Every structure is written in structure tokens, then in C-alpha cells.
PDB file of C-alpha atoms and ligand atoms in Angstrom:
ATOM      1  CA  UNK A 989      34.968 -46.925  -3.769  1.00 87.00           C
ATOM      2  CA  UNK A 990      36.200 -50.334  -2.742  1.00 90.00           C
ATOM      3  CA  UNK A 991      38.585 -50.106   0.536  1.00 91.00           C
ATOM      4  CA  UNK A 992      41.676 -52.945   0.502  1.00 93.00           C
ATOM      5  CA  UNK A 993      44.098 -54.271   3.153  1.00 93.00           C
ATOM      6  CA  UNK A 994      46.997 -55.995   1.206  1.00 94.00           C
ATOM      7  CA  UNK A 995      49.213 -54.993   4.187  1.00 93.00           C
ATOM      8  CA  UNK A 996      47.470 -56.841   7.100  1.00 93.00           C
ATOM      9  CA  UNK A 997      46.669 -53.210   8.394  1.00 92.00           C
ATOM     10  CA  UNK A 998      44.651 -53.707  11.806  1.00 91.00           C
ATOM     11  CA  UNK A 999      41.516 -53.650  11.394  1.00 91.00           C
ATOM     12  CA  UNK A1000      40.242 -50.641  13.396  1.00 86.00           C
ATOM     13  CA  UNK A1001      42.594 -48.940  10.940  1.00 86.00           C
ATOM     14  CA  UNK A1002      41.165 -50.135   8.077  1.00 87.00           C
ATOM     15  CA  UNK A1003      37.918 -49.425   9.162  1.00 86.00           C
ATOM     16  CA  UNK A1004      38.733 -45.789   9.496  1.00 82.00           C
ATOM     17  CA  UNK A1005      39.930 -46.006   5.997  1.00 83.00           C
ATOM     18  CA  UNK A1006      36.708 -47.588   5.195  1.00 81.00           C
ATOM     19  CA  UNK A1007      34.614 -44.421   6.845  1.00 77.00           C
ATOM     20  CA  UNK A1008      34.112 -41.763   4.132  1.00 65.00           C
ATOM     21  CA  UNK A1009      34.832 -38.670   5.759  1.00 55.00           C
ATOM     22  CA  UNK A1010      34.783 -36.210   2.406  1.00 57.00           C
ATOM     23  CA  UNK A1011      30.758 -34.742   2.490  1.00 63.00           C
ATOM     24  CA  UNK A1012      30.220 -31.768   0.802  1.00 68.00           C
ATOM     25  CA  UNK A1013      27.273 -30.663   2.398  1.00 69.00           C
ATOM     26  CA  UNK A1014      24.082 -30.302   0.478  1.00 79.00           C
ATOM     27  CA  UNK A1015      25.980 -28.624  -2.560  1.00 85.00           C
ATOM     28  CA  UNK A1016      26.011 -29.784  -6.029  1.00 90.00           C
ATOM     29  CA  UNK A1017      29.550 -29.076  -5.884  1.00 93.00           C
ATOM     30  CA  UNK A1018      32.441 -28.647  -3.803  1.00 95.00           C
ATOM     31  CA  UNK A1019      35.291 -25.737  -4.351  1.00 96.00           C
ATOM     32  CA  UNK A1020      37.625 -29.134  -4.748  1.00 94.00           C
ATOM     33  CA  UNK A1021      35.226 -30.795  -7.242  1.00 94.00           C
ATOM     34  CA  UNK A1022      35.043 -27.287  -9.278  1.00 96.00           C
ATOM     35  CA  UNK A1023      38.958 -27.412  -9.719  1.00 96.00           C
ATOM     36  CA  UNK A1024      39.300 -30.627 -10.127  1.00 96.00           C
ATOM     37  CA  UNK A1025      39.525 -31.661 -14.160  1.00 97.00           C
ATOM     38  CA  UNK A1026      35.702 -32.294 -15.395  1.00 97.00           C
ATOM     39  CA  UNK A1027      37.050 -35.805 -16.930  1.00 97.00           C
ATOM     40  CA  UNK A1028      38.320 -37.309 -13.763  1.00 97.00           C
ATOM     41  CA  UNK A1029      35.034 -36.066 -11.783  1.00 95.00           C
ATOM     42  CA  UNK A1030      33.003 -37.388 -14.305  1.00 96.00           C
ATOM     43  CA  UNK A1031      34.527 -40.946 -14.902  1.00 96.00           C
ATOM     44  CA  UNK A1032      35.555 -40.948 -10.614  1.00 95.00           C
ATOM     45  CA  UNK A1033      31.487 -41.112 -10.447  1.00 93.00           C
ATOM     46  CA  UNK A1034      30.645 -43.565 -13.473  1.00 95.00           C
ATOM     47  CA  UNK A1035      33.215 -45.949 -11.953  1.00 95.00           C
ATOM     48  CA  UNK A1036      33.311 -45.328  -8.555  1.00 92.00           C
ATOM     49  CA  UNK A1037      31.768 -48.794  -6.854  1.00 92.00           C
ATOM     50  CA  UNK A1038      34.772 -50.485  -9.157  1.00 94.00           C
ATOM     51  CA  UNK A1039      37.841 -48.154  -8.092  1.00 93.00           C
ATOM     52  CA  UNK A1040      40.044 -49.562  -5.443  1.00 90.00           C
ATOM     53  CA  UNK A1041      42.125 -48.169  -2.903  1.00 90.00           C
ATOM     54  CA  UNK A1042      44.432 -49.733  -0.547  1.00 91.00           C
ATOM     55  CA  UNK A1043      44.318 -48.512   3.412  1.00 91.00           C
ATOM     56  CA  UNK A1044      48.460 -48.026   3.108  1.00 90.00           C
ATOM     57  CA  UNK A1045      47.701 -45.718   0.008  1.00 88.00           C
ATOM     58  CA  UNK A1046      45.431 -43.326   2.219  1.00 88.00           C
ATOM     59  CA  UNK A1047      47.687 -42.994   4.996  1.00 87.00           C
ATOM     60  CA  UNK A1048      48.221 -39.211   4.496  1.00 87.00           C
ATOM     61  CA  UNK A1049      44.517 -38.680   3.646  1.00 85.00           C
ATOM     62  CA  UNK A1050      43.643 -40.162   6.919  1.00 86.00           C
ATOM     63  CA  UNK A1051      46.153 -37.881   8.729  1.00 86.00           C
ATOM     64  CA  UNK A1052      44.727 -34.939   6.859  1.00 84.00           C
ATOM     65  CA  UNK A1053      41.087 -36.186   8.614  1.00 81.00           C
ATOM     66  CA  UNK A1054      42.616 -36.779  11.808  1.00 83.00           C
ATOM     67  CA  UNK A1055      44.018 -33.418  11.592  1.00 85.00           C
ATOM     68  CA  UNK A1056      40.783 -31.725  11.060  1.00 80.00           C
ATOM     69  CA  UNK A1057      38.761 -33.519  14.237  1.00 80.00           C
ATOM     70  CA  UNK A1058      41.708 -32.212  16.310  1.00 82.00           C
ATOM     71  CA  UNK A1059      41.662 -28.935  14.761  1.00 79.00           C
ATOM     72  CA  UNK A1060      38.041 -28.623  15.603  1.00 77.00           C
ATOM     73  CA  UNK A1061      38.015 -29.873  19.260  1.00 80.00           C
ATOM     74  CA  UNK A1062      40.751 -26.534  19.607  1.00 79.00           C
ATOM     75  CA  UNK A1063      38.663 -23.690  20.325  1.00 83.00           C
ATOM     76  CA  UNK A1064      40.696 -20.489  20.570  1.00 88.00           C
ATOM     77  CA  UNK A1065      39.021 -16.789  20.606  1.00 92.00           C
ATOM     78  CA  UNK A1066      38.920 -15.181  17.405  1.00 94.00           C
ATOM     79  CA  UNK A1067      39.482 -18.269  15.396  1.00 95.00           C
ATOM     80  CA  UNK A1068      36.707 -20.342  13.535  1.00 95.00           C
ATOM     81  CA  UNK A1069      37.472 -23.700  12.737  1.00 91.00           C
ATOM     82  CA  UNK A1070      36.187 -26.067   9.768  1.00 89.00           C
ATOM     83  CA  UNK A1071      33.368 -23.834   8.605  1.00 93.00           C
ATOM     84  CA  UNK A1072      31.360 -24.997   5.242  1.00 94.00           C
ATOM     85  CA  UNK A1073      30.109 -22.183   3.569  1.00 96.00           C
ATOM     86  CA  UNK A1074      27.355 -22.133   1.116  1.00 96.00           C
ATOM     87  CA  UNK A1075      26.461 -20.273  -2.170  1.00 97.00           C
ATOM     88  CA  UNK A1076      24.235 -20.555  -4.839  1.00 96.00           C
ATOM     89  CA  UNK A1077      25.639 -19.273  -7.973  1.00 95.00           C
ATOM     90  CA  UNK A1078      24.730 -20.138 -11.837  1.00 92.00           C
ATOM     91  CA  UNK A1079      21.928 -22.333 -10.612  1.00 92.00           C
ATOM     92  CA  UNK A1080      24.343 -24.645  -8.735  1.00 94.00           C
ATOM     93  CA  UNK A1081      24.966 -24.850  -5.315  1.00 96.00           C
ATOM     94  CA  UNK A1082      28.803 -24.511  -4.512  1.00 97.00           C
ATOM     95  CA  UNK A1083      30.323 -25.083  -1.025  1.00 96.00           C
ATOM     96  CA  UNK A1084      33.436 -25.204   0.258  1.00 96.00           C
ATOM     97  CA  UNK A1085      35.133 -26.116   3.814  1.00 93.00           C
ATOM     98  CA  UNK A1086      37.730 -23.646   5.079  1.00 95.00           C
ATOM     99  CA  UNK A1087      40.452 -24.823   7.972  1.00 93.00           C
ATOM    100  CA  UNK A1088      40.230 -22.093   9.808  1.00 95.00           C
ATOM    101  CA  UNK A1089      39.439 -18.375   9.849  1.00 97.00           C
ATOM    102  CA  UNK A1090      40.847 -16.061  12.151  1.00 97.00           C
ATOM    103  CA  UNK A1091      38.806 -12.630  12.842  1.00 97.00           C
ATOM    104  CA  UNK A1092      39.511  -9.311  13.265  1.00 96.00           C
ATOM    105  CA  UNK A1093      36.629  -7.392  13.031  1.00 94.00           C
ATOM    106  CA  UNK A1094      35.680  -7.586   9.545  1.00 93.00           C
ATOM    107  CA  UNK A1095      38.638  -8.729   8.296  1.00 97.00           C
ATOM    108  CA  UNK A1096      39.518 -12.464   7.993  1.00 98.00           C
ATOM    109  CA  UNK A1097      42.680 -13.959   7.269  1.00 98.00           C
ATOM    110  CA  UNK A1098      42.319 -18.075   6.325  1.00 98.00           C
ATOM    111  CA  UNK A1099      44.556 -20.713   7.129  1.00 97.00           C
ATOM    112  CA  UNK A1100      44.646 -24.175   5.205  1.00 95.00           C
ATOM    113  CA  UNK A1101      46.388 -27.067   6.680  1.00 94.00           C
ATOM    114  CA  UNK A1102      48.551 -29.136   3.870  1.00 93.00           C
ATOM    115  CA  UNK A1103      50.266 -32.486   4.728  1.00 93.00           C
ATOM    116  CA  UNK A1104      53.099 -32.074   1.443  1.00 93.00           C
ATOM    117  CA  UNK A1105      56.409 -33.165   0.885  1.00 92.00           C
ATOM    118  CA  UNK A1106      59.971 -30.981   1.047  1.00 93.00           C
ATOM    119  CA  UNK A1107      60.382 -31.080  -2.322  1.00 86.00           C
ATOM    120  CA  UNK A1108      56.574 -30.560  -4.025  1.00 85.00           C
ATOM    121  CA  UNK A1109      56.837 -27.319  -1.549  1.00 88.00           C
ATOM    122  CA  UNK A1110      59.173 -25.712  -3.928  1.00 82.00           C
ATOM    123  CA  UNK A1111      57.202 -25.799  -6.956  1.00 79.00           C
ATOM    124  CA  UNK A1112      54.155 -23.306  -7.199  1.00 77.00           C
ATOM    125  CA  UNK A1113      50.845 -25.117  -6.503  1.00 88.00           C
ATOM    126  CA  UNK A1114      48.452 -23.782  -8.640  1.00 91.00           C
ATOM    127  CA  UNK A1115      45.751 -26.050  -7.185  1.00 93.00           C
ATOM    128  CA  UNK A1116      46.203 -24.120  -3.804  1.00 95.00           C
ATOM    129  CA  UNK A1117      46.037 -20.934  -5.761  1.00 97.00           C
ATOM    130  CA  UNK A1118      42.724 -21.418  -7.016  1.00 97.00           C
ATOM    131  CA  UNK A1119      41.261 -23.769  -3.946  1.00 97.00           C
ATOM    132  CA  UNK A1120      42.213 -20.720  -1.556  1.00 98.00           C
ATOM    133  CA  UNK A1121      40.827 -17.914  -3.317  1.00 98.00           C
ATOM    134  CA  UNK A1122      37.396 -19.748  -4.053  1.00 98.00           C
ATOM    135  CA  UNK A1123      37.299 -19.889   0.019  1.00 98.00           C
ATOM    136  CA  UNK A1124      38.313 -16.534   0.308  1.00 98.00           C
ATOM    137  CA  UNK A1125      35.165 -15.537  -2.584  1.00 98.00           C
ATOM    138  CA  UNK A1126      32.839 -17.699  -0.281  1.00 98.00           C
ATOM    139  CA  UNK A1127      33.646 -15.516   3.070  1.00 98.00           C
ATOM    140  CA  UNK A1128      33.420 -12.269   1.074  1.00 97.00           C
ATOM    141  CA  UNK A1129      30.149 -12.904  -0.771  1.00 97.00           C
ATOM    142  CA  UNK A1130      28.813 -15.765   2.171  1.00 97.00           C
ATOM    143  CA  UNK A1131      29.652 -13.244   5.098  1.00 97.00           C
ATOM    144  CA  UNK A1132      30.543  -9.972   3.734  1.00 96.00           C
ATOM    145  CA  UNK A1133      33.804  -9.870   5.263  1.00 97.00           C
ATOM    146  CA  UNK A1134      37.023  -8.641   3.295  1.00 96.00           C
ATOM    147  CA  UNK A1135      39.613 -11.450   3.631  1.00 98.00           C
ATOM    148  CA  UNK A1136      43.438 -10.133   4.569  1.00 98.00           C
ATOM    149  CA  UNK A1137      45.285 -12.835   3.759  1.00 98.00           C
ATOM    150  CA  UNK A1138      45.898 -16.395   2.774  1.00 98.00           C
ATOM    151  CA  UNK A1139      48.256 -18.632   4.368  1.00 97.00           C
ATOM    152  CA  UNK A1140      48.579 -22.714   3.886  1.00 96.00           C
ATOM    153  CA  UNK A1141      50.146 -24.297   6.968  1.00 95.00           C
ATOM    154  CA  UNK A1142      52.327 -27.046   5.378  1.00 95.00           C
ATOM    155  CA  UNK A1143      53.245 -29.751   7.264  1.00 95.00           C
ATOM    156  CA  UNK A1144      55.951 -31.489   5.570  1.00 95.00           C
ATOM    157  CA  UNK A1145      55.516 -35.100   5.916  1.00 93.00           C
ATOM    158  CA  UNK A1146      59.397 -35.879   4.420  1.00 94.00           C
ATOM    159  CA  UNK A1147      61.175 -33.231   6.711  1.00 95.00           C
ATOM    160  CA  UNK A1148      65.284 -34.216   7.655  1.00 96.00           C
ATOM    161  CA  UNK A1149      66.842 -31.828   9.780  1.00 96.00           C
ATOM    162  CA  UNK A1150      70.459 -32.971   8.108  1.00 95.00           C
ATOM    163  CA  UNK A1151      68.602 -31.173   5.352  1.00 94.00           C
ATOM    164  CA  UNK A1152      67.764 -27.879   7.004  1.00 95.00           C
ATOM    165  CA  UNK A1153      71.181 -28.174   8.281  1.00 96.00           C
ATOM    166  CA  UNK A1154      73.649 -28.471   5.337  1.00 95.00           C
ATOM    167  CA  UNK A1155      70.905 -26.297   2.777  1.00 92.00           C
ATOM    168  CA  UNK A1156      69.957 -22.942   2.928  1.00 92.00           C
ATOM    169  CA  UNK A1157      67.225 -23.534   0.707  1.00 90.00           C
ATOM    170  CA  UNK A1158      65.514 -26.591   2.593  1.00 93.00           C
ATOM    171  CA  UNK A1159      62.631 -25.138   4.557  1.00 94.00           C
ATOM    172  CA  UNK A1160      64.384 -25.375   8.395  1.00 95.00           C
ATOM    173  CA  UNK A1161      61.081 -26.366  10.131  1.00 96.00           C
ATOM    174  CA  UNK A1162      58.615 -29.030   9.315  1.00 96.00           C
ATOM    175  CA  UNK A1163      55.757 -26.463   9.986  1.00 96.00           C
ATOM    176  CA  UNK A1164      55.792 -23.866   6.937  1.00 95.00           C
ATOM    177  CA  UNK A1165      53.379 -21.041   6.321  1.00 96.00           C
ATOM    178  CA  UNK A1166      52.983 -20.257   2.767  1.00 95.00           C
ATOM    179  CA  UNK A1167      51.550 -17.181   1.442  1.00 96.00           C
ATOM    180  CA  UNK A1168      48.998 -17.304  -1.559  1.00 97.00           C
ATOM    181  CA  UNK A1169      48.480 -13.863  -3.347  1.00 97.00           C
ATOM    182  CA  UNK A1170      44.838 -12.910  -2.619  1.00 98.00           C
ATOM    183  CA  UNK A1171      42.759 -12.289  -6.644  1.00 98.00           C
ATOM    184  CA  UNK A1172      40.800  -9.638  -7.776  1.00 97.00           C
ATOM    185  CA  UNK A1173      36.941 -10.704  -6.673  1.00 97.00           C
ATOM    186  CA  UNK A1174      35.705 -10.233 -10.290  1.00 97.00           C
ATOM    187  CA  UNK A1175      39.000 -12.437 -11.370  1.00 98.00           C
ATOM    188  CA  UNK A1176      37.762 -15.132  -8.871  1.00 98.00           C
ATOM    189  CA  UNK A1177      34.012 -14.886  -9.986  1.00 98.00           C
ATOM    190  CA  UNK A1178      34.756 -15.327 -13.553  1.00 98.00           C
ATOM    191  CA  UNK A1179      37.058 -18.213 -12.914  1.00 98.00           C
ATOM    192  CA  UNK A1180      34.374 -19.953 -10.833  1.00 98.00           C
ATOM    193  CA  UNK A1181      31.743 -19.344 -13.374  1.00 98.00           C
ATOM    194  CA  UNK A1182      33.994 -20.789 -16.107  1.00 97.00           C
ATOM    195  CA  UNK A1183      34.908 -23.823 -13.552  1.00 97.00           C
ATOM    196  CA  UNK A1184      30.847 -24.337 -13.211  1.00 97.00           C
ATOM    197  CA  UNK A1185      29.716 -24.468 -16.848  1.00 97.00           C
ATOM    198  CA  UNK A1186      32.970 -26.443 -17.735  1.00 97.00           C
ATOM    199  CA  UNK A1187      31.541 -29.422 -14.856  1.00 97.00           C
ATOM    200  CA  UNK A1188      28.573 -28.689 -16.561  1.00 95.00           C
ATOM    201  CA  UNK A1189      29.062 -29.553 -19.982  1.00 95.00           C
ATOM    202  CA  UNK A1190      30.957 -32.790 -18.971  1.00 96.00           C
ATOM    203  CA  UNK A1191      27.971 -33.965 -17.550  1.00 94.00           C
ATOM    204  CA  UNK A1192      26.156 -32.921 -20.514  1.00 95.00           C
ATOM    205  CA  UNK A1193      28.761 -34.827 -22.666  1.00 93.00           C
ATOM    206  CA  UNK A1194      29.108 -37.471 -20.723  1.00 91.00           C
ATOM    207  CA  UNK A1195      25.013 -38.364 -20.607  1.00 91.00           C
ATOM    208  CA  UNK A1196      25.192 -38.204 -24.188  1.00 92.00           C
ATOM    209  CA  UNK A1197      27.746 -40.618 -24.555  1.00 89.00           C
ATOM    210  CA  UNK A1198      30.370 -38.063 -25.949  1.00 92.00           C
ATOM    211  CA  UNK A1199      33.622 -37.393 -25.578  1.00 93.00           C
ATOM    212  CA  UNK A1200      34.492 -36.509 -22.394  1.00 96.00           C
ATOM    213  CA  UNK A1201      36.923 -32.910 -22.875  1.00 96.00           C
ATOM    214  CA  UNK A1202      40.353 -34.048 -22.568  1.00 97.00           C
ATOM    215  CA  UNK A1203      42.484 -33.370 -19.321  1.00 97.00           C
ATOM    216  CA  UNK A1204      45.519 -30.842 -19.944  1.00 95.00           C
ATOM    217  CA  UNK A1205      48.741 -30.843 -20.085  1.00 92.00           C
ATOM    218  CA  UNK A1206      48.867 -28.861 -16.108  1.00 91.00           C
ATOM    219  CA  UNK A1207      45.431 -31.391 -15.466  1.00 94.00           C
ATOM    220  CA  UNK A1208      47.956 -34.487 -16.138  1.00 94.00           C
ATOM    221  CA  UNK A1209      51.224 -33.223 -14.173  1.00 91.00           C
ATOM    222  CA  UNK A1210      53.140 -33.528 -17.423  1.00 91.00           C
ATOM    223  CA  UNK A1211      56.885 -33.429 -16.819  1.00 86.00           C
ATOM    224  CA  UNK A1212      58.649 -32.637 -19.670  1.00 83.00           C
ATOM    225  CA  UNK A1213      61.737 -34.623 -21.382  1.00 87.00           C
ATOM    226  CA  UNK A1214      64.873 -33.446 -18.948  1.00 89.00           C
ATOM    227  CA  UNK A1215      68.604 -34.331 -19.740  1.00 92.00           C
ATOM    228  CA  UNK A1216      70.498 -35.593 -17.046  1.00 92.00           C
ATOM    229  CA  UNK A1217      74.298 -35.021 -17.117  1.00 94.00           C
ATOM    230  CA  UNK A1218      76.109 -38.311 -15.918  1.00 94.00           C
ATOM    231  CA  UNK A1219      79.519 -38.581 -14.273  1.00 93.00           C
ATOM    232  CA  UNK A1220      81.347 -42.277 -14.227  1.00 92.00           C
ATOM    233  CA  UNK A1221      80.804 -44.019 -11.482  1.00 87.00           C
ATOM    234  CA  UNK A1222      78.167 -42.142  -9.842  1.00 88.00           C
ATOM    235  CA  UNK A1223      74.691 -43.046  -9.466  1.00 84.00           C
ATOM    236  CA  UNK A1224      73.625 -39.563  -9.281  1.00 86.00           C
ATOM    237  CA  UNK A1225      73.510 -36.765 -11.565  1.00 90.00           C
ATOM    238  CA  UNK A1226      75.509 -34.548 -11.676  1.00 92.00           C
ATOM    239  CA  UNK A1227      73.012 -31.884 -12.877  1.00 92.00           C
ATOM    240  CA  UNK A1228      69.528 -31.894 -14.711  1.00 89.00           C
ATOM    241  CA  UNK A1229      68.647 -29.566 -17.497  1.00 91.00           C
ATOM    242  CA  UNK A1230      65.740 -28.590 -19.377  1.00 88.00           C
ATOM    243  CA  UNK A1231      67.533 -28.823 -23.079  1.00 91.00           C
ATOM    244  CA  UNK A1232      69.826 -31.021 -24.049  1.00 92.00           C
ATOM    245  CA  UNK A1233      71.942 -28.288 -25.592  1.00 93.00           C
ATOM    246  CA  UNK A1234      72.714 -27.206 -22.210  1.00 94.00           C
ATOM    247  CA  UNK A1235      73.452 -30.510 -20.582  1.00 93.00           C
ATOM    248  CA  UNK A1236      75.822 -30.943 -24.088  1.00 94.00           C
ATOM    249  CA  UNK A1237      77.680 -27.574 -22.632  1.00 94.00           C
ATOM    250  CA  UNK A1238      78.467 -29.226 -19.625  1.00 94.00           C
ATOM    251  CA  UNK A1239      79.394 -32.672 -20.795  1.00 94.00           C
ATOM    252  CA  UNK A1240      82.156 -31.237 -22.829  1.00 94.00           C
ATOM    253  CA  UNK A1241      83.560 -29.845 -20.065  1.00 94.00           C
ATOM    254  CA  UNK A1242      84.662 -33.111 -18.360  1.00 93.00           C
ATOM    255  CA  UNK A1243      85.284 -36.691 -20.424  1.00 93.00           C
ATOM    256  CA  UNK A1244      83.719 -38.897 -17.345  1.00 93.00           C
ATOM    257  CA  UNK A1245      80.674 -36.934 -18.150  1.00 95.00           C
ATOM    258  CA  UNK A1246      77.989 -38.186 -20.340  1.00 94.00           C
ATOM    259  CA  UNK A1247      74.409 -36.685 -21.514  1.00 95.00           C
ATOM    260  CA  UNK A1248      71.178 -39.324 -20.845  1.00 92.00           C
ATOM    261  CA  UNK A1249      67.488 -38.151 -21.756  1.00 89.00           C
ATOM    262  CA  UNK A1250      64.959 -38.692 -19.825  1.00 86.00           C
ATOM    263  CA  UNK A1251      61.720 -39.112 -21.282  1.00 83.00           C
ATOM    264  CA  UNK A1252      58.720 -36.872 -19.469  1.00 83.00           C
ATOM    265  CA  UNK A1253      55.434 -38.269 -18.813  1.00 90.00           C
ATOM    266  CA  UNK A1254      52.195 -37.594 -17.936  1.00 93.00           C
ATOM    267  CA  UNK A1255      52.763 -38.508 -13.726  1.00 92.00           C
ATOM    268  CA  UNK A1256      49.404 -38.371 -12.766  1.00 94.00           C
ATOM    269  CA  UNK A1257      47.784 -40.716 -15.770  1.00 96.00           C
ATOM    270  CA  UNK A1258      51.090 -43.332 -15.154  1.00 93.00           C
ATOM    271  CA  UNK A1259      50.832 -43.435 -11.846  1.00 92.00           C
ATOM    272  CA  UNK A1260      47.080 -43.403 -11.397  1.00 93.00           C
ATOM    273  CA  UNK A1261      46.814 -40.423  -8.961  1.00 92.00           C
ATOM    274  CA  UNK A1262      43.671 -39.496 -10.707  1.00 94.00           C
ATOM    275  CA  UNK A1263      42.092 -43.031  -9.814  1.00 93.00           C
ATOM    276  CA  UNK A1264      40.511 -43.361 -13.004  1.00 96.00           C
ATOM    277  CA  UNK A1265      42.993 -44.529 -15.604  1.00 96.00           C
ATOM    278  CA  UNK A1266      42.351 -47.856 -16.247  1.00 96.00           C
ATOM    279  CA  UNK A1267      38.560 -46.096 -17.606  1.00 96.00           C
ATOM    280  CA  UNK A1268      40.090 -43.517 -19.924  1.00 97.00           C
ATOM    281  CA  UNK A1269      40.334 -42.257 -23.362  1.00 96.00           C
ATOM    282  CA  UNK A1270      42.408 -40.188 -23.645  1.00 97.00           C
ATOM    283  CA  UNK A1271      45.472 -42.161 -21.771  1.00 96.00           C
ATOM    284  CA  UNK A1272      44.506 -45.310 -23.391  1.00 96.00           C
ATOM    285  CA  UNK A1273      44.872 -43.376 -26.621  1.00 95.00           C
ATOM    286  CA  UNK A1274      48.434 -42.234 -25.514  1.00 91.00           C
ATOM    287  CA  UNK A1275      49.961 -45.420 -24.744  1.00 90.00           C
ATOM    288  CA  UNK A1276      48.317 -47.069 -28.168  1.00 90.00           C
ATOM    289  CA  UNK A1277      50.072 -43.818 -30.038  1.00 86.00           C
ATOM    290  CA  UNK A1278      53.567 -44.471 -27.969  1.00 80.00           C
ATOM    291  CA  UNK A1279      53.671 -48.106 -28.076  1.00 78.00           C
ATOM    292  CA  UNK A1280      53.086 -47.581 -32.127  1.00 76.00           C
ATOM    293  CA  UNK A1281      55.914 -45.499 -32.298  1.00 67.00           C
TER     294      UNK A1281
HETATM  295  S1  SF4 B1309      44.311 -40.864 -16.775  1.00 88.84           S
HETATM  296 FE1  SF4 B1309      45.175 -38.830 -17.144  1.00 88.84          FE
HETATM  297  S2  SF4 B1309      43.992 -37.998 -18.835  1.00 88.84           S
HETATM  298 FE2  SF4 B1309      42.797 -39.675 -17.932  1.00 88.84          FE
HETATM  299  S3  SF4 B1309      41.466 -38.777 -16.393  1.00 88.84           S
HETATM  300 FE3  SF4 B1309      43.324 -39.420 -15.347  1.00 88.84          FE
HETATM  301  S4  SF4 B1309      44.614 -37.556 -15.364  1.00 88.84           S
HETATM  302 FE4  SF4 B1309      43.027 -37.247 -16.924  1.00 88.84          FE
END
């Protein structure tokens, strides 16, 4: 990956953007790899001496690695920081880094640390789901310990205390622990497995000069078509619904109100979180189809 400075960053900054900190060890993959759609893994490698990043992009991924060298240096009893656990499973080698593990016995509960914003916190991250309980499969087969709980620490990056102050709602500290409900070993297994031969078979695919599988709708952050309802003179909405029969329902109830669609997309294809759009398929395919209509 090619490291840019359109800012004017300093330059011991940007060369701590340039240092690649992500290693997975000597695994053929890593628990983020394995979740990660087999499409943007596969094309992320194919292209990666021509994708570009900009230092001021990664300024939250560097925190995240800054975090975890402090983390480390903290040595506290009964806590075991940045451990990279190994398995072989399905003829792969799978590996995964957990934050920290704090022991009891044989009982473990993990911690993950999560720069985030206020408002993605609200939503259910089904990425941390799945991330989390691979780790917590690694310590139970890896170390035959039985693993208590799950916890992310998210550190919200956005955090106003006007917020916290006027909404009940708001998370009221920047530091939030956030349970993740702990799955059924066998449930993990079989989802790992499945994660495996699907990274598998894109490979496969992809050496053959197929079709790579298409991402998903969850894969692609789509965000549906949402109807905003408008009130004169304010920027604003007033409220935001799911159907436009609903927003209708409301708009009747006031003439300065008035109903505007907005059109969902897929987030992480438009605005290139994957890395790899300008290389694919499937979203070039989409924009032909939509500019056609
Ligand atoms: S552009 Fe969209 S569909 Fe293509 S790899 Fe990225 S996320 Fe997947």
C-alpha cells in the first residue's frame, strides 16, 4: 500500500503511518481477515502496491496502534495484554490478537479496545460480534480456559458532554464498556469453518480468473432509501422514517411540512472504506445499472 501526505503532515508522522504495524503472525489467516468479505481480501491483495492512503485518513488507525504499545507497557496482575493465539484448523492456520485477558483461575473474561464514534455505538456491530467470539474460541480451544465474558472498551472519538448533558440516551462518558453475548462453541466452530472455506474458494476463484462471490448487502453497509420529513425554514429534519407512508402521516399533520426521499446506498463501496473500489465488479456494475436508469 502506497502511504500519502497531501496535508504537509510532519514527517516523523508520516513515517509512522508509513510503518505497517498489522502482522498476523505466521497464520494463513487472521480472525479479522476470516470476517472480512472474501472479495475485498482478495482484490486488497491483487492490488495492494497500487492502493493509496493518505496519513490524515489513518489518524484513528494510528491511535488504535498507539493504544496497543501503551496497553502493553501496562502490566497489571491477573491481566494479559496483546496475546496472539494460534490454531490450526481445516488445514489453515488461523490467529488472532486479543487486547487483553483478565484471569481468574480458569476463567477469562476479554476486553477489546474500540476507537468508534457516539453515534455508530448505537447500532449493533455485528463485526464485533463475530471478531469477539472467534477470540473467545481461540482461548477455549488454544488454552482450555472457559471465557466469562466479553466486553469492548469503546472509546468514543466524537464524545460532547453538552450531549451527555441535555440526552439521556447519549452515552455520559467517553469510555463505554459494551457487552457482547458470548456463542455456543459449536455455533462459533461452524461459523469459522464456513468463514475458512468461503476465503478459500475466493482464492480458488480468483486464480482461475472467475468471478469473485459478490459482497452482501450487510458486507456493503447498505442503507436503505429513508424519508425525511421537512419543516420550512429549517435545515434539519424534523424526523426520519423508514417508509414513506409514515413520513406521509406526519406531513399531513402540519402544512410547513413536506416529505423528501432519500436515496440509500451502498456506504462502504461510495465511499471507498473497503479500499478496493476503483478494482471492482460488482460496484462498477452498479453504477453502469444506475446511471442507465
Ligand atoms: S466496492 Fe463494495 S462490493 Fe466492491 S469490494 Fe468494496 S465493499 Fe465489496
Amino acid at each position: 500500500m502506497k502511504i500519502t501526505n497531501k496535508h504537509g503532515a510532519p514527517e516523523p508522522l508520516f513515517a509512522l503511518a508509513s510503518r505497517d504495524y498489522y502482522s498476523k503472525g505466521k497464520a494463513t489467516y487472521s480472525v479479522t481477515e476470516i470476517i472480512s468479505p472474501p472479495r475485498v481480501q482478495r482484490l486488497r491483495e491483487e492490488h495492494n502496491e497500487a492502493i493509496e492512503q493518505d496519513v490524515s485518513d489513518m489518524l484513528w488507525s494510528m491511535m488504535g496502534s498507539a493504544l496497543h504499545v501503551v496497553a502493553e507497557r501496562s502490566q497489571v496482575d491477573g491481566h494479559i495484554s496483546e496475546e496472539r493465539l494460534f490454531l490450526d484448523i481445516d488445514g489453515v492456520r488461523l490467529s488472532g490478537a486479543i487486547d487483553l485477558q483478565r484471569v481468574e483461575g480458569d476463567l477469562v473474561d476479554i476486553v477489546d479496545y474500540k476507537f468508534t464514534s457516539a453515534w455508530s455505538l448505537r447500532a449493533d456491530k455485528e463485526d464485533w460480534h463475530q471478531q469477539q467470539n472467534c477470540y473467545a474460541y481461540l482461548v477455549h480451544r488454544v488454552k482450555g480456559m472457559k471465557v466469562r465474558s466479553i466486553k469492548i472498551c469503546a472509546l468514543i472519538r466524537d464524545w460532547s458532554r453538552r450531549e451527555a448533558a441535555i440526552k439521556p440516551s447519549y452515552p455520559q462518558s467517553p469510555i463505554q464498556m459494551v457487552h457482547i453475548p458470548i456463542w455456543e462453541m459449536d455455533v462459533t466452530e461452524k461459523f469459522i469453518r464456513d468463514r475458512i472455506e468461503a476465503h478459500r474458494q475466493a482464492k480458488v476463484l480468483h486464480d482461475w480468473g472467475d468471478e469473485l462471490p459478490l459482497c452482501t448487502d450487510s458486507d456493503r453497509w447498505v442503507r436503505g432509501d429513508k424519508w425525511a420529513v421537512m419543516k420550512d425554514g429549517r435545515k434539519t429534519a424534523v424526523r426520519v422514517f423508514d417508509t414513506e407512508e409514515e413520513a406521509k402521516a406526519l406531513a399531513e399533520t402540519d402544512p410547513k411540512f413536506n416529505v423528501v426521499e432519500r436515496k440509500g446506498e451502498p456506504v462502504r463501496c461510495t465511499g471507498n472504506y473497503c479500499g478496493v473500489a476503483a478494482w471492482c465488479s460488482q460496484f462498477k456494475k452498479e453504477q453502469e445499472n444506475a446511471s442507465a436508469d
